[in-house]
Tab-separated table of N, CA and C and ligand atoms in Angstrom:
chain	number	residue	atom	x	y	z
A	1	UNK	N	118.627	104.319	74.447
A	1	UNK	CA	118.184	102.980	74.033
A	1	UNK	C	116.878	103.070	73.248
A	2	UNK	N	116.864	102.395	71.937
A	2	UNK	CA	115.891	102.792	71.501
A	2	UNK	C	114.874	101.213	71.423
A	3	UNK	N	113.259	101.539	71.151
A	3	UNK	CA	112.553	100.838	71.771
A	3	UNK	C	112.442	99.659	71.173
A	4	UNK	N	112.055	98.357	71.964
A	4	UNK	CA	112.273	97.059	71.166
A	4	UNK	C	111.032	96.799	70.329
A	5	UNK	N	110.601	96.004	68.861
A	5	UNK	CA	109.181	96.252	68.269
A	5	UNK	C	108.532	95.327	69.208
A	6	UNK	N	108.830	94.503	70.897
A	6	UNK	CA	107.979	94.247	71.578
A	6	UNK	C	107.638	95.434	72.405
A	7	UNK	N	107.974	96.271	72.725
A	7	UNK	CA	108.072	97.242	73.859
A	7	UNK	C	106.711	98.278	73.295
A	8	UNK	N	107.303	98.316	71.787
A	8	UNK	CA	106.289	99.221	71.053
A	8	UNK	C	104.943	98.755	70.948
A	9	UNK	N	104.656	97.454	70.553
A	9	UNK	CA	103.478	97.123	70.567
A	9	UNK	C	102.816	97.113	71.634
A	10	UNK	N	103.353	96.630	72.841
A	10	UNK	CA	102.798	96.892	74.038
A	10	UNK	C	102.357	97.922	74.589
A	11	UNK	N	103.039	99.063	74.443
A	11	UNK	CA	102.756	100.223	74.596
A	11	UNK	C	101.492	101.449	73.852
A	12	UNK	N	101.554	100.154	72.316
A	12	UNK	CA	100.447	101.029	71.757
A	12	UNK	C	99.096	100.323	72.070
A	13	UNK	N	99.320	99.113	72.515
A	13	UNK	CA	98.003	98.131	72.610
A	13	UNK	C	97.587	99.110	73.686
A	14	UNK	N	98.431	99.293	75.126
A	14	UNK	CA	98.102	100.230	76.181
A	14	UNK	C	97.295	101.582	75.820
A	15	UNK	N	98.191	102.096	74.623
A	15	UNK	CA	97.198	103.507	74.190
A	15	UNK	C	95.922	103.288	74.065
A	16	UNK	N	96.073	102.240	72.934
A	16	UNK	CA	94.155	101.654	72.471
A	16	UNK	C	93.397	101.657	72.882
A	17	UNK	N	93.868	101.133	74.385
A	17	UNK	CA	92.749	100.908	75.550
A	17	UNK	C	92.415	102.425	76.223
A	18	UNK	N	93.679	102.759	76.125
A	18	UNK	CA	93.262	104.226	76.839
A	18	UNK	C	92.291	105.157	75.987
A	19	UNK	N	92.585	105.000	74.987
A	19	UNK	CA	92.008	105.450	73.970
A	19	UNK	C	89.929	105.714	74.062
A	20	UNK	N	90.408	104.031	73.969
A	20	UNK	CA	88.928	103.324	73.604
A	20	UNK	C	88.078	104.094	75.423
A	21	UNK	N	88.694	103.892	76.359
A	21	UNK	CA	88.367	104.142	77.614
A	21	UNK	C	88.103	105.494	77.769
A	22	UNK	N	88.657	106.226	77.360
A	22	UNK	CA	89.199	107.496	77.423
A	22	UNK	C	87.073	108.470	76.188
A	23	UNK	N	87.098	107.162	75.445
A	23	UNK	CA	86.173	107.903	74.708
A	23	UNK	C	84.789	107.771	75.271
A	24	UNK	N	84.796	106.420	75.808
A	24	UNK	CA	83.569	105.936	76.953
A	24	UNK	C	83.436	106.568	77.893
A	25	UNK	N	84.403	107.347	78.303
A	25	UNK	CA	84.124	108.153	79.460
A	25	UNK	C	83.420	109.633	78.504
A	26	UNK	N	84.016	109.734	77.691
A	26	UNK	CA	83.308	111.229	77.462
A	26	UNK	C	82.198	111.171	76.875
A	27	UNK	N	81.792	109.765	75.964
A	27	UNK	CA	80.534	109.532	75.519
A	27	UNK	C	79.601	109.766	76.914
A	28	UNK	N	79.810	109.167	78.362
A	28	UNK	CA	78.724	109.177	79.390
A	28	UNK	C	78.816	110.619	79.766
A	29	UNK	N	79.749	110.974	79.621
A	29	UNK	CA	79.944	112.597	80.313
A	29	UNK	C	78.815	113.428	79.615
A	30	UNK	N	78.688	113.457	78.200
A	30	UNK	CA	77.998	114.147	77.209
A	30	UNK	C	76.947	113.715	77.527
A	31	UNK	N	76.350	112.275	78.089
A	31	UNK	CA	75.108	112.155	78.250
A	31	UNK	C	74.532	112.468	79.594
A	32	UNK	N	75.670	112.920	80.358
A	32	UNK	CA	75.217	113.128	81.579
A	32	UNK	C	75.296	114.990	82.156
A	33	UNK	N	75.449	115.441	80.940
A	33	UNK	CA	75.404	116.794	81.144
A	33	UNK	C	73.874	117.230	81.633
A	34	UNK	N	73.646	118.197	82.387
A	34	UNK	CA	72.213	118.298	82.959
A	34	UNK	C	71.239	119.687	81.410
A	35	UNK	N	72.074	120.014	80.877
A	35	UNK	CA	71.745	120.679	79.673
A	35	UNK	C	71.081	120.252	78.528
A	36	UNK	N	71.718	118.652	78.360
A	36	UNK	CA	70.899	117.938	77.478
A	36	UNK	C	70.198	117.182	77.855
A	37	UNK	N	69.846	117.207	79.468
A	37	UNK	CA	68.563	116.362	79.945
A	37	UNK	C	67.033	116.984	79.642
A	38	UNK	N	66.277	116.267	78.560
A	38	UNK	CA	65.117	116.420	78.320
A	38	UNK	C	63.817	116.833	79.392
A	39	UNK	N	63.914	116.260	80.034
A	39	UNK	CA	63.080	115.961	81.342
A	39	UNK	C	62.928	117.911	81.850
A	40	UNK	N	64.116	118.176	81.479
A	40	UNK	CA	64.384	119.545	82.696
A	40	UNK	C	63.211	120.839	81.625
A	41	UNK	N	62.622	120.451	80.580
A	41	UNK	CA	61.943	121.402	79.731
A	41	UNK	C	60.459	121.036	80.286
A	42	UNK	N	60.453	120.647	81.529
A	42	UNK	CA	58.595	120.567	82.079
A	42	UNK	C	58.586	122.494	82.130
A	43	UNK	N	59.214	122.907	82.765
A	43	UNK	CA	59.505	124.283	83.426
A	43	UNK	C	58.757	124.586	84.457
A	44	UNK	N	58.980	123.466	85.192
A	44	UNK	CA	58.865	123.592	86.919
A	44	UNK	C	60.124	123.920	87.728
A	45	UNK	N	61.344	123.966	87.021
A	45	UNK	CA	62.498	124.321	87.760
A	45	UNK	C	62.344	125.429	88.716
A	46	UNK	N	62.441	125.281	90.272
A	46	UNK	CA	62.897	125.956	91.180
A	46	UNK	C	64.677	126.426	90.656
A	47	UNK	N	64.060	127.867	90.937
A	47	UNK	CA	65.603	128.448	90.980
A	47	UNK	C	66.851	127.668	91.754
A	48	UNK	N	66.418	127.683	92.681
A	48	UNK	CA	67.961	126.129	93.147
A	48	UNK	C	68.596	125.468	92.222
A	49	UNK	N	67.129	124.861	91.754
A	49	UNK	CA	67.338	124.010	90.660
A	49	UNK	C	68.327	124.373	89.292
A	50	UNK	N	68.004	125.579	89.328
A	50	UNK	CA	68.628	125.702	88.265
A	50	UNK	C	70.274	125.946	88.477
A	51	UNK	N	70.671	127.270	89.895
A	51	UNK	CA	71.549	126.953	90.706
A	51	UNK	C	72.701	125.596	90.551
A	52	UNK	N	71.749	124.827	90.842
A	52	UNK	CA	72.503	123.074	90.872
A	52	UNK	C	72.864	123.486	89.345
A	53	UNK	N	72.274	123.511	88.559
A	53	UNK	CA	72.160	122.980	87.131
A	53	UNK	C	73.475	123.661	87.031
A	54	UNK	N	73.958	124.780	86.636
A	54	UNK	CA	74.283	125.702	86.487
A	54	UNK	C	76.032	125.160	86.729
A	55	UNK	N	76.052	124.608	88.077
A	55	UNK	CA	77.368	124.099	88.882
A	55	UNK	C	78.118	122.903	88.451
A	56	UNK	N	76.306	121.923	88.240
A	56	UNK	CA	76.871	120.464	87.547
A	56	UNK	C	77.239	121.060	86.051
A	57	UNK	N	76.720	121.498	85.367
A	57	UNK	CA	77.254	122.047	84.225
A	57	UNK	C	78.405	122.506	84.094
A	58	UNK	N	78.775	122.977	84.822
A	58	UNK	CA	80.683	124.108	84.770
A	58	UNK	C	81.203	122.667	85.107
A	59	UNK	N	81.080	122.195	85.788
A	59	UNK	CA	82.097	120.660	86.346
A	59	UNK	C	82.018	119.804	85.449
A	60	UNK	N	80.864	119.301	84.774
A	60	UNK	CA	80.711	118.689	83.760
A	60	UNK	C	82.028	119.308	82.467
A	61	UNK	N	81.590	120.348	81.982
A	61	UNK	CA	82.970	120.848	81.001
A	61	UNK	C	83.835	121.025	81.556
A	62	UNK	N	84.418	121.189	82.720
A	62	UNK	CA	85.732	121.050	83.275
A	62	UNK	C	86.154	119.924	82.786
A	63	UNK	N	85.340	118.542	83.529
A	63	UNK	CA	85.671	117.009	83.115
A	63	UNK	C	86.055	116.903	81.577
A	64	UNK	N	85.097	117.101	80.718
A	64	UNK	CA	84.920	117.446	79.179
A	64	UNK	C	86.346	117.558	78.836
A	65	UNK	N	86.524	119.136	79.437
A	65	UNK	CA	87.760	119.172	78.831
A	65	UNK	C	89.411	118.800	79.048
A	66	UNK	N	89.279	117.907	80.294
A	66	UNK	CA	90.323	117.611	80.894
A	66	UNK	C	90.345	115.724	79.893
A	67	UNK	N	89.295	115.424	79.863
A	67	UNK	CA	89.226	114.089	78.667
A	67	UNK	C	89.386	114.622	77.419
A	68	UNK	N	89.183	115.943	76.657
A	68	UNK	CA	89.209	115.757	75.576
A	68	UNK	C	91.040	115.886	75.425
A	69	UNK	N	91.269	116.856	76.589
A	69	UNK	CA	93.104	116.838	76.343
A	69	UNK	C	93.846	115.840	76.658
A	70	UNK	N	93.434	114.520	77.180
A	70	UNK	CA	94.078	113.420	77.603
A	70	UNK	C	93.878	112.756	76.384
A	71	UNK	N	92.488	112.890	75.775
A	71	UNK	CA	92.554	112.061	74.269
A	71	UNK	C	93.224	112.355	73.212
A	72	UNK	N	93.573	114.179	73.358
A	72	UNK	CA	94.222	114.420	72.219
A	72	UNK	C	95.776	113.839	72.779
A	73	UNK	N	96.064	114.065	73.913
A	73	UNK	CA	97.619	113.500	74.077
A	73	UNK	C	97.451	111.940	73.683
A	74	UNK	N	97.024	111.465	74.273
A	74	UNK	CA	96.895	109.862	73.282
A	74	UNK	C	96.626	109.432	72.269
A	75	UNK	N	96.287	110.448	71.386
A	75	UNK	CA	96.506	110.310	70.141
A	75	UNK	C	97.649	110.861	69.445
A	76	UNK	N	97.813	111.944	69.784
A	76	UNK	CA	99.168	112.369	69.056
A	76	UNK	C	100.034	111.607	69.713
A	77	UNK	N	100.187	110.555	70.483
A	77	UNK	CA	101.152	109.541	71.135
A	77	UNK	C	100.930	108.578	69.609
A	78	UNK	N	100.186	108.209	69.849
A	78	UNK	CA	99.326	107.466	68.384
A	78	UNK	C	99.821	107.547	67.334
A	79	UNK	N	99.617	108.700	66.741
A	79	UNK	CA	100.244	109.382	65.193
A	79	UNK	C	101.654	109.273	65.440
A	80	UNK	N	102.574	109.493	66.492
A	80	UNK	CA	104.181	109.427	66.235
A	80	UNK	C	104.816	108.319	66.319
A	81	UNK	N	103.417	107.424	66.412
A	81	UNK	CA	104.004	105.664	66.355
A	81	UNK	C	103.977	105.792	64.894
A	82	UNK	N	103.095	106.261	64.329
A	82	UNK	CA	102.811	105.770	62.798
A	82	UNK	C	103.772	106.503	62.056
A	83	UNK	N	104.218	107.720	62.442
A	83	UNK	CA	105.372	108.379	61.650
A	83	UNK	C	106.462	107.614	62.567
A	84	UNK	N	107.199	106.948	63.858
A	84	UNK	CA	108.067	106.367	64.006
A	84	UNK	C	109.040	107.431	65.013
A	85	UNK	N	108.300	108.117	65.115
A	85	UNK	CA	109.006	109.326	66.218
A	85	UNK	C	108.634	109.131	67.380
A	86	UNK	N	107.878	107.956	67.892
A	86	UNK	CA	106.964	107.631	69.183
A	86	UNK	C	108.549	107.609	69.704
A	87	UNK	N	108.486	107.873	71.314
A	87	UNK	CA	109.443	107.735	72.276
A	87	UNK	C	110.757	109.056	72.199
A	88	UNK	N	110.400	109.855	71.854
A	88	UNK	CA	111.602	110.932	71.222
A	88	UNK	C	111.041	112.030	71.910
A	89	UNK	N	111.657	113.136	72.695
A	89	UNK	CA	111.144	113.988	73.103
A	89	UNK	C	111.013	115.207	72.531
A	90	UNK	N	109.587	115.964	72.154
A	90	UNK	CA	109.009	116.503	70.841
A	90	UNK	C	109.868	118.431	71.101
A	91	UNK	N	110.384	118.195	72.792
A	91	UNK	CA	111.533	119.681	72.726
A	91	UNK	C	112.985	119.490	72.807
A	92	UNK	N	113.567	118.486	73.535
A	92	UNK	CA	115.200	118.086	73.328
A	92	UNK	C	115.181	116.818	72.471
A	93	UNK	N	114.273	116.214	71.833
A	93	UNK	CA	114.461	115.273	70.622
A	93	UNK	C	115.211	114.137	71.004
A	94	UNK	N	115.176	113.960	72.666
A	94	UNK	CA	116.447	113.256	73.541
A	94	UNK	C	115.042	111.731	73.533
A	95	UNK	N	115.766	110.448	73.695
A	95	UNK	CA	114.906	109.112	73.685
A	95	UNK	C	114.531	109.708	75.475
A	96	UNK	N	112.805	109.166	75.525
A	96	UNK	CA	112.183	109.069	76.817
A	96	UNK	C	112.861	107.683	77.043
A	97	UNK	N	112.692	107.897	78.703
A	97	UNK	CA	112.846	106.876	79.096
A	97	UNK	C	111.602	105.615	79.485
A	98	UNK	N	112.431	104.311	78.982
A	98	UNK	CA	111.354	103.456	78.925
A	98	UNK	C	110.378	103.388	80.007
A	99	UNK	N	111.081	103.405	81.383
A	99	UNK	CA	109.943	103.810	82.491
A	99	UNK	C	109.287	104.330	82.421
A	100	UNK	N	109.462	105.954	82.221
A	100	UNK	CA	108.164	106.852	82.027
A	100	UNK	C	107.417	106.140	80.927
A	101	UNK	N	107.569	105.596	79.585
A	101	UNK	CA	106.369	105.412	78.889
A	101	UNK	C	105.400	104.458	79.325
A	102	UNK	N	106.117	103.080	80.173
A	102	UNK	CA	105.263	102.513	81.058
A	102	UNK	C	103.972	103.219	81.457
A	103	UNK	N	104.630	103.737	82.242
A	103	UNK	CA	103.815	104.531	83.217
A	103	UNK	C	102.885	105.395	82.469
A	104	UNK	N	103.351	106.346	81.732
A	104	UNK	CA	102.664	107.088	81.251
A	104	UNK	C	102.751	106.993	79.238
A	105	UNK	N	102.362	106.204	79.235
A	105	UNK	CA	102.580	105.758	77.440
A	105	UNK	C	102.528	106.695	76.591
A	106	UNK	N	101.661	108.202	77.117
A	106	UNK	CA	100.818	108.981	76.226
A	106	UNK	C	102.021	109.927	75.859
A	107	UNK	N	103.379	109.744	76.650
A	107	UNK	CA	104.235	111.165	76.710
A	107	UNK	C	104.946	111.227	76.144
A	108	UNK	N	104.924	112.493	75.372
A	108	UNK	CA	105.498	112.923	74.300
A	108	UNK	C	106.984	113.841	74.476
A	109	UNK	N	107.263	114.068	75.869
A	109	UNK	CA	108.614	115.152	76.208
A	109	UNK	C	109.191	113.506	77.662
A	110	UNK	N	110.578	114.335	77.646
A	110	UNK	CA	111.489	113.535	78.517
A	110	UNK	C	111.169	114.056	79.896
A	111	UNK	N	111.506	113.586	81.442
A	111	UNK	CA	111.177	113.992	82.257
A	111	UNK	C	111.614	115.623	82.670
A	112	UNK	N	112.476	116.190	82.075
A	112	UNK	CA	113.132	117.122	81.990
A	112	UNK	C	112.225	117.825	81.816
A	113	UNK	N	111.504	118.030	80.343
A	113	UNK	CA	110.868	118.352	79.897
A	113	UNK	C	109.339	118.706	79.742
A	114	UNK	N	108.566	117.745	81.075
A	114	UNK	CA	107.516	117.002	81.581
A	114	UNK	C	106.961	118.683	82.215
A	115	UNK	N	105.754	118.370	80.918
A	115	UNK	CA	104.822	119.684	81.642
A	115	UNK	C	104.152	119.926	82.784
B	1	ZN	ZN1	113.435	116.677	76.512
């Protein structure tokens, strides 16, 4: 079944937001990295301190990069609206099902297929 142009719009308005959400989160992430905190160049850091630093930092780019791959999947969800391939699964080329895009709008393979 292929998708109705209400189903589609809905679904991309959903991306948008994810989108838009998706970038607010990594804008605070970037500002909340302890690397680009100014403050930390007094150079009174206790070794702990730096310890901590060190930990929030690795978790910090963990986060980083677990948003930057959710943004790139929502965008290339994005781009195959605009080429018209949105809803098609990008390894058996088989229609997703409308449920899953509900749910998960950003997905680009069928449940079969589901990484
Ligand atoms: Zn498939």
């Amino acid at each position: 079944m292929k998708l109705s142009q209400e189903s589609l719009a809905e679904l991309k308005n959903k991306l948008q937001t994810k989108k838009l959400a998706l970038s607010e989160e990594l804008k605070l992430l970037n500002g909340e990295d302890t690397y680009h905190d100014l403050s930390r160049a007094d150079g009174n850091s206790e070794d702990a301190d730096e310890a901590y630093e060190d930990l929030a930092h690795e978790e910090t780019q963990i986060k980083l990069h677990d948003l930057q791959k959710s943004l790139f999947q929502v965008d290339k969800a994005l781009n195959l609206m605009e080429t018209g391939s949105y809803g098609l699964c990008e390894i058996c080329s088989g229609v997703i099902d409308q449920a899953r895009l509900e749910v998960y709008p950003e997905a680009t393979t069928c449940f079969e297929h589901a990484i």
